[in-house]
Each structure stands twice: as C-alpha cells, then as structure tokens.
Coordinates of C-alpha atoms in Angstrom, one line a residue:
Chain A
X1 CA 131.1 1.2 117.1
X2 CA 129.1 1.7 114.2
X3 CA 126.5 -0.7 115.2
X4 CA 126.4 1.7 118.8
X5 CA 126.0 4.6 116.7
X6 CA 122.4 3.3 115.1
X7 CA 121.7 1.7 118.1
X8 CA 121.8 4.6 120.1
X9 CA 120.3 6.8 117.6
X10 CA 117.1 4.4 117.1
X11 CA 116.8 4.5 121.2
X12 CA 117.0 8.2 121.4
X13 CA 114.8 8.7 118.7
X14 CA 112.1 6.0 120.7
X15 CA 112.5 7.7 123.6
X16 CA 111.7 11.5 122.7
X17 CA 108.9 9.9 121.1
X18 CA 107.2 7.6 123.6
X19 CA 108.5 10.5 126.2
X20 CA 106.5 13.4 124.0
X21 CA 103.1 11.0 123.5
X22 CA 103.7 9.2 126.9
X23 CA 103.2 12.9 129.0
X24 CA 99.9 13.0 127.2
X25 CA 99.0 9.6 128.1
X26 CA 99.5 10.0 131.8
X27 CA 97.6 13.3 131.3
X28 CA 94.6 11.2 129.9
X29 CA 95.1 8.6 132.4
X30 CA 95.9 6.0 130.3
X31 CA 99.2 5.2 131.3
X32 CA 98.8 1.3 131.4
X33 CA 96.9 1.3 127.5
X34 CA 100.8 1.1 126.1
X35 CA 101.2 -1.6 128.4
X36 CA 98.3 -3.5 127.6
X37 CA 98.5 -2.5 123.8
X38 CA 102.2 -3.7 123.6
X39 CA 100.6 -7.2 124.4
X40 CA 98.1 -7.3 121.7
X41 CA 101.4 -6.9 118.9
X42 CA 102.6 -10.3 119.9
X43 CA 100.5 -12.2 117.3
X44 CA 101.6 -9.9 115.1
X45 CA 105.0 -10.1 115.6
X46 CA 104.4 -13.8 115.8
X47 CA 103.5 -13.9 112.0
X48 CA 105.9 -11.0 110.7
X49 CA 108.7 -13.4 112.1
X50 CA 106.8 -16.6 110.5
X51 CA 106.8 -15.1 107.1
X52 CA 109.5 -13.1 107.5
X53 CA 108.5 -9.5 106.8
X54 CA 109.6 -6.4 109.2
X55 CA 108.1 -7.0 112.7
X56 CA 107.0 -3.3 112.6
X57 CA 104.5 -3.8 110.0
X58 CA 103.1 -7.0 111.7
X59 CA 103.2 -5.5 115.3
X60 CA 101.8 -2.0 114.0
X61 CA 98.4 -4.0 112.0
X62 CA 97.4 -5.9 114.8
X63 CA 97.7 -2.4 116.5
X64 CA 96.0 -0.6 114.3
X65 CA 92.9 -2.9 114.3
X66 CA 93.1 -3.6 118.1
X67 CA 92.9 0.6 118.7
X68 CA 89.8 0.2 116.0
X69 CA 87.8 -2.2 119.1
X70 CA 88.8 0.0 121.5
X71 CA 88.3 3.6 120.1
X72 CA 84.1 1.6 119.1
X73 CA 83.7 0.6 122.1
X74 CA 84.8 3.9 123.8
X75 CA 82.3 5.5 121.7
X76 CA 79.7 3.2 121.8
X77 CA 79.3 2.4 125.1
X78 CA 80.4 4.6 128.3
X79 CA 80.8 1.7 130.4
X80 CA 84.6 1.1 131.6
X81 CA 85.8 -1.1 129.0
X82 CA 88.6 -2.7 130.9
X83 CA 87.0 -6.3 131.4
X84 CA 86.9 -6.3 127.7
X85 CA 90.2 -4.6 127.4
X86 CA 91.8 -6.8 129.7
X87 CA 90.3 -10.2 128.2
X88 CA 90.8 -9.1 124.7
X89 CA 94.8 -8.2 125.7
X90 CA 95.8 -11.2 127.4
X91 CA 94.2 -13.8 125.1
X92 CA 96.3 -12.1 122.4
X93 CA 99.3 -12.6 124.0
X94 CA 98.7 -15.7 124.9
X95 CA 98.3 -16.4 120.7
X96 CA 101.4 -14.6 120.3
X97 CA 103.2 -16.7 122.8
X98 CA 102.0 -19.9 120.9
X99 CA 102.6 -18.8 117.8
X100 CA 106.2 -16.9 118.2
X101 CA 109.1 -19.7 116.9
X102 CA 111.2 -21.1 120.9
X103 CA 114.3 -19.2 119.4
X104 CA 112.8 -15.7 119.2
X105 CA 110.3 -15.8 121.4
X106 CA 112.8 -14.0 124.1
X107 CA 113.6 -11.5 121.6
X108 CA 109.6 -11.0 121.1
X109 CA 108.9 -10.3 124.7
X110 CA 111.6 -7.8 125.7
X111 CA 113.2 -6.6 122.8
X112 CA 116.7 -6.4 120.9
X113 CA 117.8 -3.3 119.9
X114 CA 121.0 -5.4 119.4
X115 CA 120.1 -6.4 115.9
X116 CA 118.8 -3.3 114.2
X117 CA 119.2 -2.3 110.8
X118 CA 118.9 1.0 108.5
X119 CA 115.4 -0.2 107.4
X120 CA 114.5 0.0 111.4
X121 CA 116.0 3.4 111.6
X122 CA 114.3 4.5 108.7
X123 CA 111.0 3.2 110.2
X124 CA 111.7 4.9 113.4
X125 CA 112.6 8.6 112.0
X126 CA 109.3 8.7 110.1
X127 CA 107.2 7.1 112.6
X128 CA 108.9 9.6 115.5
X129 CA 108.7 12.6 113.4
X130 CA 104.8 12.1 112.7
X131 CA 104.2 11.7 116.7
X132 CA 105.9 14.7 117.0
X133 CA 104.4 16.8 114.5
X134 CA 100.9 15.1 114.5
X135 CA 100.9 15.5 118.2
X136 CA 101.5 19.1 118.1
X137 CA 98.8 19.8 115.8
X138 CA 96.3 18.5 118.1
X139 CA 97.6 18.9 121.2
X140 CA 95.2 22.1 122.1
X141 CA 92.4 20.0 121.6
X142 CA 93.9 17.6 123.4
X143 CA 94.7 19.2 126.5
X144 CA 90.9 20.8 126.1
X145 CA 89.2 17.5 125.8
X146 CA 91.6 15.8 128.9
X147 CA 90.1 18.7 131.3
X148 CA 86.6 18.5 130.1
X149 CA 85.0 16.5 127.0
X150 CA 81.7 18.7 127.6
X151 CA 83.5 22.0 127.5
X152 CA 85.8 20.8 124.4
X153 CA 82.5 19.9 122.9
X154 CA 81.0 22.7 123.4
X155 CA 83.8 24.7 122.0
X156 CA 83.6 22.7 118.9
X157 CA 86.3 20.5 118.9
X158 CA 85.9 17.1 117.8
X159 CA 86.7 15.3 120.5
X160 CA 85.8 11.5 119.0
X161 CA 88.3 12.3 116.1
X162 CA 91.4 13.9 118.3
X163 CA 90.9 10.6 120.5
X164 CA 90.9 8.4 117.4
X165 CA 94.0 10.0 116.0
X166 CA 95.7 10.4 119.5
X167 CA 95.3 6.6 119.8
X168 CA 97.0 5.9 116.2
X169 CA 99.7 7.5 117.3
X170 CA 100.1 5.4 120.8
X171 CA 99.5 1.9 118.4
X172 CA 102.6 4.1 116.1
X173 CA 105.0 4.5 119.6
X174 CA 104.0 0.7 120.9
X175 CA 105.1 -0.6 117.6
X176 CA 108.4 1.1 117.4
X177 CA 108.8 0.7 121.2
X178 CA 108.7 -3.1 121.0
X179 CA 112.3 -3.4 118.8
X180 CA 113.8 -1.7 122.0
X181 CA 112.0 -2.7 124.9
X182 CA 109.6 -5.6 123.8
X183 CA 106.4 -6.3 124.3
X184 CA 106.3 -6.8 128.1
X185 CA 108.5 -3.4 128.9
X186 CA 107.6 -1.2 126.4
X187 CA 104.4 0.5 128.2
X188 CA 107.2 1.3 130.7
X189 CA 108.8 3.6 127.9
X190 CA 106.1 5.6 127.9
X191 CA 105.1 6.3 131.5
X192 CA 108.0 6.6 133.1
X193 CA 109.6 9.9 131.9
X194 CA 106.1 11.5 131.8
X195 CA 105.7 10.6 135.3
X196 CA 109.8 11.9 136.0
X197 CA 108.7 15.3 134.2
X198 CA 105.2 15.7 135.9
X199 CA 107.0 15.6 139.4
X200 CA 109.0 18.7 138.6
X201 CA 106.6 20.6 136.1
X202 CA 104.5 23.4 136.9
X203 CA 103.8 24.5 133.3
X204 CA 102.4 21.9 130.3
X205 CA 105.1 23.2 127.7
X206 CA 107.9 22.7 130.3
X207 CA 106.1 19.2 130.9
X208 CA 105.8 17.7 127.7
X209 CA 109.3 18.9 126.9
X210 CA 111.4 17.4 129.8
X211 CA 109.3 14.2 129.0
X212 CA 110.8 13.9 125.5
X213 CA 114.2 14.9 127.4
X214 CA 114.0 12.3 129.8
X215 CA 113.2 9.7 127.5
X216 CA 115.9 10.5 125.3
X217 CA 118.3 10.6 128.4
X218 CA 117.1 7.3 129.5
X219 CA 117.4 6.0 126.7
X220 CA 121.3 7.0 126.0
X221 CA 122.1 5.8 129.7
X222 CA 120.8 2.4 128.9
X223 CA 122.6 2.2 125.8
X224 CA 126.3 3.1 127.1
X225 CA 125.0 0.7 130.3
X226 CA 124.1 -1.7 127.8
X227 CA 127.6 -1.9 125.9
X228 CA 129.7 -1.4 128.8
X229 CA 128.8 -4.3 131.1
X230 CA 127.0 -6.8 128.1
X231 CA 123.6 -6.4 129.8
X232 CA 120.5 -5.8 127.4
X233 CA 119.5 -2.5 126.5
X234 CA 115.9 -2.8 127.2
X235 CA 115.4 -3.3 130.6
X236 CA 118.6 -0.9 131.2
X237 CA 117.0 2.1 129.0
X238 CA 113.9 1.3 131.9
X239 CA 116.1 1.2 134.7
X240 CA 118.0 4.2 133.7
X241 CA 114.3 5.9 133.5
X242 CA 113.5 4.8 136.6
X243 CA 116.2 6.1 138.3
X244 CA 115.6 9.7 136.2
X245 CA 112.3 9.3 138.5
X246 CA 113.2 8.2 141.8
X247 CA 115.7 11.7 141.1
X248 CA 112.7 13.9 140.2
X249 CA 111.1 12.7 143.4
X250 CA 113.3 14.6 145.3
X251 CA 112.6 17.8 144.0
X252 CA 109.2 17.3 143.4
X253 CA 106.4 20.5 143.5
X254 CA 103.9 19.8 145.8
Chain B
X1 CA 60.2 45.5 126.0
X2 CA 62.9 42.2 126.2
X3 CA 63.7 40.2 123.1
X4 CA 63.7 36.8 123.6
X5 CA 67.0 34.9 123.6
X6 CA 65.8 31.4 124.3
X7 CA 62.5 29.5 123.4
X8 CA 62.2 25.9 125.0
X9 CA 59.4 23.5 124.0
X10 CA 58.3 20.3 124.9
X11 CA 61.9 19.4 125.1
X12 CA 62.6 15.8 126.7
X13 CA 66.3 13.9 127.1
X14 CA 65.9 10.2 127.5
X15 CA 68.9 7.8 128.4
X16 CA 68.4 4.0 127.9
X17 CA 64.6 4.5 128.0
X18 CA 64.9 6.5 130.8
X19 CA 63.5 9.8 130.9
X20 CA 65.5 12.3 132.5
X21 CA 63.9 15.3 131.7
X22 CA 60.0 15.2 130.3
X23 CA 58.0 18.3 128.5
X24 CA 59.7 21.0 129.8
X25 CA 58.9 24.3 128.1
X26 CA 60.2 28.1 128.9
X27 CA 61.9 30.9 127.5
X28 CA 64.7 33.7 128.9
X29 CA 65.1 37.1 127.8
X30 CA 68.0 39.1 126.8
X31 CA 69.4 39.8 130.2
X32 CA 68.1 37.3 132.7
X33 CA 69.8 35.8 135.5
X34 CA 67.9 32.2 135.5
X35 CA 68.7 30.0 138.2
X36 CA 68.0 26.0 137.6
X37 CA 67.3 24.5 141.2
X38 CA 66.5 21.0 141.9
X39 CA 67.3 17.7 143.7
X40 CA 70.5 15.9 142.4
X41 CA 70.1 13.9 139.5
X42 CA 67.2 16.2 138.7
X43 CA 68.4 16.7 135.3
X44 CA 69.9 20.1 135.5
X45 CA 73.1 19.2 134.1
X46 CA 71.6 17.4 131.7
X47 CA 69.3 20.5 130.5
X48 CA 72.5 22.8 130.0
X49 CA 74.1 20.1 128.0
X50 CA 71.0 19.8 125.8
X51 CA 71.3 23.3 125.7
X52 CA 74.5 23.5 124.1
X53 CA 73.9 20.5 121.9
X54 CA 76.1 18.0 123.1
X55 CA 73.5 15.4 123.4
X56 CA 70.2 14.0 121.6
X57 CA 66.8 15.1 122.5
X58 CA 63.6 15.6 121.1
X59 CA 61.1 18.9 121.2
X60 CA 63.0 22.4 120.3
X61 CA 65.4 24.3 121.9
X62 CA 66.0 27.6 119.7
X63 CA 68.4 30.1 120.7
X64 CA 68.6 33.1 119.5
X65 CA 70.6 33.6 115.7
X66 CA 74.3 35.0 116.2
X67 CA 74.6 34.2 120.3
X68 CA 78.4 33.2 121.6
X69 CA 77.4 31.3 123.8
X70 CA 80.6 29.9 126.7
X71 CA 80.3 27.4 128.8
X72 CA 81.5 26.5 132.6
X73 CA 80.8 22.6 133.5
X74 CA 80.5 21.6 136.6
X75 CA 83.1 18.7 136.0
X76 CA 86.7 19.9 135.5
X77 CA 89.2 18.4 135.9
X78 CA 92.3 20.1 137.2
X79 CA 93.7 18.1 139.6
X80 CA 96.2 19.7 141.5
X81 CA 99.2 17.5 139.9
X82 CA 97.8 18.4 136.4
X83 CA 101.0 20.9 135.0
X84 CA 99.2 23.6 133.3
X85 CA 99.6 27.1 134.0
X86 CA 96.8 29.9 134.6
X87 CA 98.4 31.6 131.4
X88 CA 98.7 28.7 129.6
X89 CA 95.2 27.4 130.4
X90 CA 93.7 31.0 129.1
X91 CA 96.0 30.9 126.0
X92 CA 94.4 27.9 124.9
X93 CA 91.3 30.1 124.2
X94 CA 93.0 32.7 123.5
X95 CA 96.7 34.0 122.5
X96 CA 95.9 37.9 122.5
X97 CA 97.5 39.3 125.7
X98 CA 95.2 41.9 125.9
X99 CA 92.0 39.6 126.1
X100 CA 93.4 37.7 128.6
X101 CA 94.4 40.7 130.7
X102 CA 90.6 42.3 130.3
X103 CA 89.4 39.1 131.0
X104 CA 91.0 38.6 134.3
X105 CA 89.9 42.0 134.9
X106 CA 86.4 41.4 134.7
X107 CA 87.0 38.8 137.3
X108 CA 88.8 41.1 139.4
X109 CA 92.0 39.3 139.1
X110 CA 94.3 41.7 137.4
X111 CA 93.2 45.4 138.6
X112 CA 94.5 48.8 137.5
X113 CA 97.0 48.9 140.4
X114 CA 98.0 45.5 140.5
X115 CA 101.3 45.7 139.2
X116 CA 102.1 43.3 136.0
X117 CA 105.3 41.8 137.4
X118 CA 103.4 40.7 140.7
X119 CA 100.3 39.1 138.4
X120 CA 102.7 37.4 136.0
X121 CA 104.8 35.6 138.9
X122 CA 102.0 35.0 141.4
X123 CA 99.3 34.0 139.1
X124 CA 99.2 33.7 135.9
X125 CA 102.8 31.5 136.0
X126 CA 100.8 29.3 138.8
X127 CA 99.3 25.9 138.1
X128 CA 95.8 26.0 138.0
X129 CA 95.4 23.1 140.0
X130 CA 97.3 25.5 143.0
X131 CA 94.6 28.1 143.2
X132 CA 91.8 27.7 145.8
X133 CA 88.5 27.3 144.9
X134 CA 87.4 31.0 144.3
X135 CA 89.9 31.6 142.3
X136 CA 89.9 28.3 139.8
X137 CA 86.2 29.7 139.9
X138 CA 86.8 33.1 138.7
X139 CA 89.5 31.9 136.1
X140 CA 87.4 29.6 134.7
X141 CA 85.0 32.4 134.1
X142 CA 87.5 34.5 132.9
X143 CA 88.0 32.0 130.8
X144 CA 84.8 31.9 129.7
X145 CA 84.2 35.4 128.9
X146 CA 87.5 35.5 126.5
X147 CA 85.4 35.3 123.7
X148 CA 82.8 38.1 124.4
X149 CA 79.6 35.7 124.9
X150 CA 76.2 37.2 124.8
X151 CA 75.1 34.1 127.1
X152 CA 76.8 32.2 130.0
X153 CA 76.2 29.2 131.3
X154 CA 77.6 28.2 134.8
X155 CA 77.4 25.1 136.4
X156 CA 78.0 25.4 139.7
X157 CA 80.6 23.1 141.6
X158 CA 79.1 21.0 144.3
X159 CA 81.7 21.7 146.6
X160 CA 85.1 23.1 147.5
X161 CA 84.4 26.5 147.5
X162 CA 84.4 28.6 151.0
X163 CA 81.8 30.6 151.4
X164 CA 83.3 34.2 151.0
X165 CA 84.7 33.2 147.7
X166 CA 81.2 31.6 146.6
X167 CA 79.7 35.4 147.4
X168 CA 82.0 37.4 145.2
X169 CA 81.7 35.2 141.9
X170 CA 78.0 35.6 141.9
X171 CA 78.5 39.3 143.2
X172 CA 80.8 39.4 139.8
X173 CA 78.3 37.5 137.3
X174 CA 75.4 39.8 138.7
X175 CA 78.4 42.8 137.5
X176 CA 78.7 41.4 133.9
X177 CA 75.0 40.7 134.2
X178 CA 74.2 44.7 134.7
X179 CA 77.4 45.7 132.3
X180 CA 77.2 43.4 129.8
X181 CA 73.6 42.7 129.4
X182 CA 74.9 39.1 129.8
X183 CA 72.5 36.6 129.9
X184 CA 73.5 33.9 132.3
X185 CA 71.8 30.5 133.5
X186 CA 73.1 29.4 136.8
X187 CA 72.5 25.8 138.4
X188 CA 73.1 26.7 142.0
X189 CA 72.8 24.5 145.0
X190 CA 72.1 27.6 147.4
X191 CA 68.7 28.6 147.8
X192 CA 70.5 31.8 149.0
X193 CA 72.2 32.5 146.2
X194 CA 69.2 32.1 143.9
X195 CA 67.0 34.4 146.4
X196 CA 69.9 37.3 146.1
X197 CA 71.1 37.1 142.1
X198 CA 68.8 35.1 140.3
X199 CA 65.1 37.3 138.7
X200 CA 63.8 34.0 137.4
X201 CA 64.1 30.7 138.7
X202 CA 63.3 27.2 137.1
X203 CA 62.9 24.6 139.4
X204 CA 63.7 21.6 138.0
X205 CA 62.9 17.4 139.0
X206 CA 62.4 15.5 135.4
X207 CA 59.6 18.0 134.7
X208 CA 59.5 22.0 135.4
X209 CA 57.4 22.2 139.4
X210 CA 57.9 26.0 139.1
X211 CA 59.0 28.9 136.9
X212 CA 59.2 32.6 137.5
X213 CA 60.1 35.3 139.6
X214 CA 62.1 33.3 143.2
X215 CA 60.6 35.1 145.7
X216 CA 56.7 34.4 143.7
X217 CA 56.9 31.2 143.0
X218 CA 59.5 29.5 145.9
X219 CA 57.2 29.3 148.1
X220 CA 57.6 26.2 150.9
X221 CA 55.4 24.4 148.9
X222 CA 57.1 24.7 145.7
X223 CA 60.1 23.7 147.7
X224 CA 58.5 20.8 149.6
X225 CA 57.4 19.3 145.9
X226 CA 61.0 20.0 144.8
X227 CA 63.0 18.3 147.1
X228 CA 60.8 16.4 149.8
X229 CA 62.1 16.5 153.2
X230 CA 65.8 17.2 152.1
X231 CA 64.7 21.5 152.0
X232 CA 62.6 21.9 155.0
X233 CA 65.4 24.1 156.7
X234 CA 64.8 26.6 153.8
X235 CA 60.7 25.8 154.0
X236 CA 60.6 27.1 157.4
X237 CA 63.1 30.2 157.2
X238 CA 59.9 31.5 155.0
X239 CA 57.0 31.0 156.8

C-alpha cells in the first residue's frame, strides 16, 4: 500500500507537470518535440543503467545537450529543422536500443513506475516544482512570443532566451516523464491533457489550469487501473488521458 | 513648422546576399499619416521591421529621442482555437483596468453608454480568436495604444477584413491621428485607403519610385513603375 502511496504521488506530481508545460507546448505547436525528445534519452538511459547511476541524470544530459542542437539550429537557421530533428532522433534511439541491457530494455521503452524509490520522488518534487514556478515566470513572454515573435521583439522581450529556457524545462518534464511512461509514451503525457483542456477552454488561465488538472487526474485513474487489474501504469495513465479527451470532445467550444 | 520624428538614410536590408531593400532615404514629421505601398515582397514589411530594430541593416535609421513607439504586425497569430481572452490578451500589456478601458475607448469598443456588465460578458470575457476581423483589428490597436505611443506602426492584414470594418479603423487611426498628434506609418494594400487617410505616401519596390504628397506623386505612372500590369484598374480610374 505503501508502495501505491509513492507511486501515485510521483504520477500525480508528473502529470500536473507535463499537463502545466504540455498546454504551452501545444500552444507553440510543438506537441510532437516531447515525443521526439523522449527518444533521444534512450542512450542515456542506456549508460545510466550500464553504470548504474539514476536513469534521471543519464536521460536528463543527453537532454540537455540534444535541446543545445536544437535551440542552435533554431536560431541559426530559419529553415524547418525537422529532417535534422528527425534523423538526429531516431539514430539516437536506435543507439539506445543497442546499447540498453535485453532485461531492461522493456522497462526503457515504456516505463515502470512500479519500481520507484524516495530518491525518484525526491527528483520529481524538485524538478515539478521548478516547471511550475519557472514556467510562471515566463509565461507572459511566452504567450507574447507564441502570437508574434516580431511584436514580442519589439516589446523587448527576449524571445531567443524564453525559448531556450522554455526548452530546458521540456528536456526537465521528458526526463521525469520516462520513469512513468517511457520513452516511446511519454510525449503522449504531455499533449494529451493540453489538447482535453484546449477543447473546453475559452480563457489561457482556465487552459493551462485544467491541463495540470487533467494530467493529474489521468494520472490517478491509471494508477488505481493499474493496481486493480495488474496492467502497467503507463500506458493506463495514457489511456485514462485519452479518455479525459474523447470526454472533452463532447462539450467542446467551437 | 514640424519637428522631425524620423530621418532615414541610405538604409539597405540584405538577406543571403539578397538585397531586399537598396538606398532608401526619407524622413516623417511629428504627425504624419505615411502610407508604404508596393507590390508584395516589395520589402514593406521588411522596412517596418528595420524600423523597429528587429533585424540587421546598414545606413541610419534615427528616430526621434524619447518616442514609444507600438507595433501591429501583420502576422498574428490567433487562431480561433487559441484560448486567450480579449481581457486577458490586453492584460498582458497592461494590468491597470483603467488603461484598458480608455483604450478600448479609443477604439470605440467600450463607449460611455455601453454598460460594463454587457462589455465584460460579450467582449472582453471572448476569445480573441472569436471576434471578426474588425474587431481583432481594433483590439489589436487598442492594444497597441495601451502604452501611450507617440508613433504607430500598422501593418495591414492582407485579408479577412470586410470592407465596412476596414473603413472605420482607418476612420479611427486618422481620429488618434488629429487627437493625439500620433504619428502612424501604414502599409496598406488599398490605393483607396491611402488616397483618403494617408498626406504622404512612400512607394516602395527594393528602392523608393515615389515619395510625397498621394494625390502629387501617384500618378498612373508612378503606379505603372510600382506594380506593372497588376494596378492598371487604379491607373485608369485617374486619367
């Protein structure tokens, strides 16, 4: 029961967090980078396992210098960068794949929230509650720059910067998101209760919040879902989301 | 008699090697209504955003000292799913209440008799991305004004707006324009619009063809140089 209790707390925190960052995401169109980033932590993972250090720390480097390419080449060029992206992505999953041991290798690719530990919540509580509060710092600018980078500019804002630290904090979500829902379903964690909360939002703050709501409430459902028929609690935290949205359909604003 | 807000010299904007707008020179006084008119891809867009900083270029562009100066880009994107309200779009400019309210009274949004309770629930609790295309126009220069600029610059939208609602936002600029002593640059698509609001026009294609006073210097000429065959409905109307 005890082991339900962390589990359930790690998931709800994950959830209000990839639910909070995910409605800016979708906002900024970039609802399949979680997806494509969650790939590129397999290498990392791969070696965290190998030599046996928190997969957090491996998953969240490889991150870190994978949102370094991309946030370069955004800059730098203002072509679409999802050939490159996309190549970059799948080769390093393909590393990861090779270099993950047989035995964990399922673990690696869709998560087991099954064998967390205090460390893990630990990691999760900070890492949620600097989303939260980083992410609210910046979210004017944000919201600015997603409607016009020109006008943000011209109001001052630093636009390059906001994107670089809104970008951290994705590489931050993915890397908790992965102990949960693994590296092939954790972009899900991040669009799918945005996208629930943007069918029945007319205001941003009412948005953003019923994101983090949804997230949380996904994330419960798939837990109890989880324990009560012995079914893993990734793909039921995305189920239960996607049944949040296939709701929210109904009532949807036009 | 007019101090001079804006001195332009020489100023060119490459991209890749590609010039996209070469030598141009000319100044606007406190006060002006300038229209920029040109072909697309003439580099109008391009010359505001210069204007404002936002890109490289070389040759001087100096403004002014102490000018607010707000911006309206022609590419904005509220799509109607985005969930943002009228309010909250204003607030993120600015949080006083009674900005926003004088603001929207500029753009005849909120009026004296318009009751609060009516402009709270029907408009100002909307999302943005509801409103037709005169009125996302007049908030977002509403919006613009919330800071008190001495100088506006308005990109006009290519399309989406009817043609009664076009009318009454350049009827309302040429208001601020005579109230304010606002100095605003307009690109416009609409000869028309130029001919009615604008006193000085810049006609724009890489390098300036004409610059002054529209009814002087758009003459079908200046128009044929400007955009070839594409304006000879407007070359004949004055003949």
């Amino acid at each position: 029961m005890n082991d339900l209790f962390l589990q359930l707390t790690i998931a709800i925190l994950i959830g209000i967090g990839a639910g909070y960052l995910g409605s800016f995401m979708v906002l900024k169109r970039m609802s399949l980078v979680g997806d494509a980033l969650s790939h590129v932590a397999l290498p990392g993972i791969a070696l965290a396992l190998l030599w046996n250090f928190n997969p957090f720390f491996g998953a969240f480097t490889v991150l870190f210098a994978a949102i370094l390419g991309v946030w370069a080449l955004e800059r730098k060029t203002e072509l679409p960068s999802e050939t490159l992206v996309g190549i970059f992505f799948t080769l390093s999953l393909a590393i990861g794949i090779l270099l993950v041991p047989d035995h964990e290798l399922l673990e690696a690719l869709f998560g087991d929230i099954s064998s967390v530990t205090i460390a893990d919540l630990l990691i999760t509580l900070l890492s949620v509650a600097a989303i939260v509060i980083i992410i609210s710092l910046i979210r004017r600018g944000l919201t600015i720059s997603t409607l016009s980078k020109d006008l943000a500019k011209s109001m001052n804002i630093s636009v390059d910067k906001i994107n670089f630290i809104f970008l951290i904090m994705v590489s931050l979500i993915v890397a908790i998101g992965i102990k949960v829902a693994g590296t092939i379903l954790t972009g899900s964690l991040v669009i799918i209760p945005a996208a629930a909360a943007k069918n029945i939002s007319i205001s941003i703050s009412k948005y953003t919040l019923l994101a983090a709501l949804f997230g949380a409430i996904a994330s419960i459902g798939g837990v109890f879902m989880a324990a009560l028929w012995s079914l893993p609690p990734g793909p039921s935290i995305i189920l239960t989301g996607g049944i949040i949205f296939l709701a929210t359909l109904v009532f949807k604003k036009f | 008699m007019s101090e001079s807000i804006l001195d332009i010299e020489n100023l060119t904007v490459s991209f890749d090697d590609n010039e996209v707008i070469e030598n141009l020179s000319f100044s606007a006084q406190k006060g002006d209504v300038i229209a920029i008119v040109g072909p697309n891809g003439a580099g109008k867009s391009v010359l505001f955003r210069a204007m404002l900083g936002l890109i490289p270029y070389s040759g001087k562009i100096n403004w002014a000292p102490k000018l607010k100066i707000s911006y309206v880009p022609q590419k904005f994107n509220v799509e109607k799913d985005f969930p943002i309200t009228v309010k909250e779009f204003l607030q993120l400019k600015s949080k006083s209440r009674s900005d926003i309210m004088s603001a929207l009274k500029s753009v005849g949004i909120a009026t004296g008799h318009h009751d609060n309770h009516h402009l709270e629930h029907h408009f100002l609790n909307q999302r943005v991305g509801w409103l037709s295309g005169g009125q996302v126009q007049r908030v977002l220069v509403a919006w613009a004004l919330l800071d008190h600029p001495d100088v506006l610059l308005f990109d006009e939208p290519t399309a989406g707006i009817d043609v009664g609602g076009e009318e009454t936002i350049y009827n309302l600029l040429k208001k601020l324009n005579d109230e304010r002593a606002l100095t605003v640059f307009i690109i416009s698509h609409d000869l028309n619009i130029v001919y009615k609001y604008a006193n000085t026009v810049l006609c724009l294609n890489k390098k300036k063809l004409c610059f002054g006073s529209p009814s002087d210097v758009l003459d079908p000429q200046a128009l044929l140089k400007l955009y070839g065959g594409e304006a000879s409905f407007y070359a004949h109307e004055h003949k």
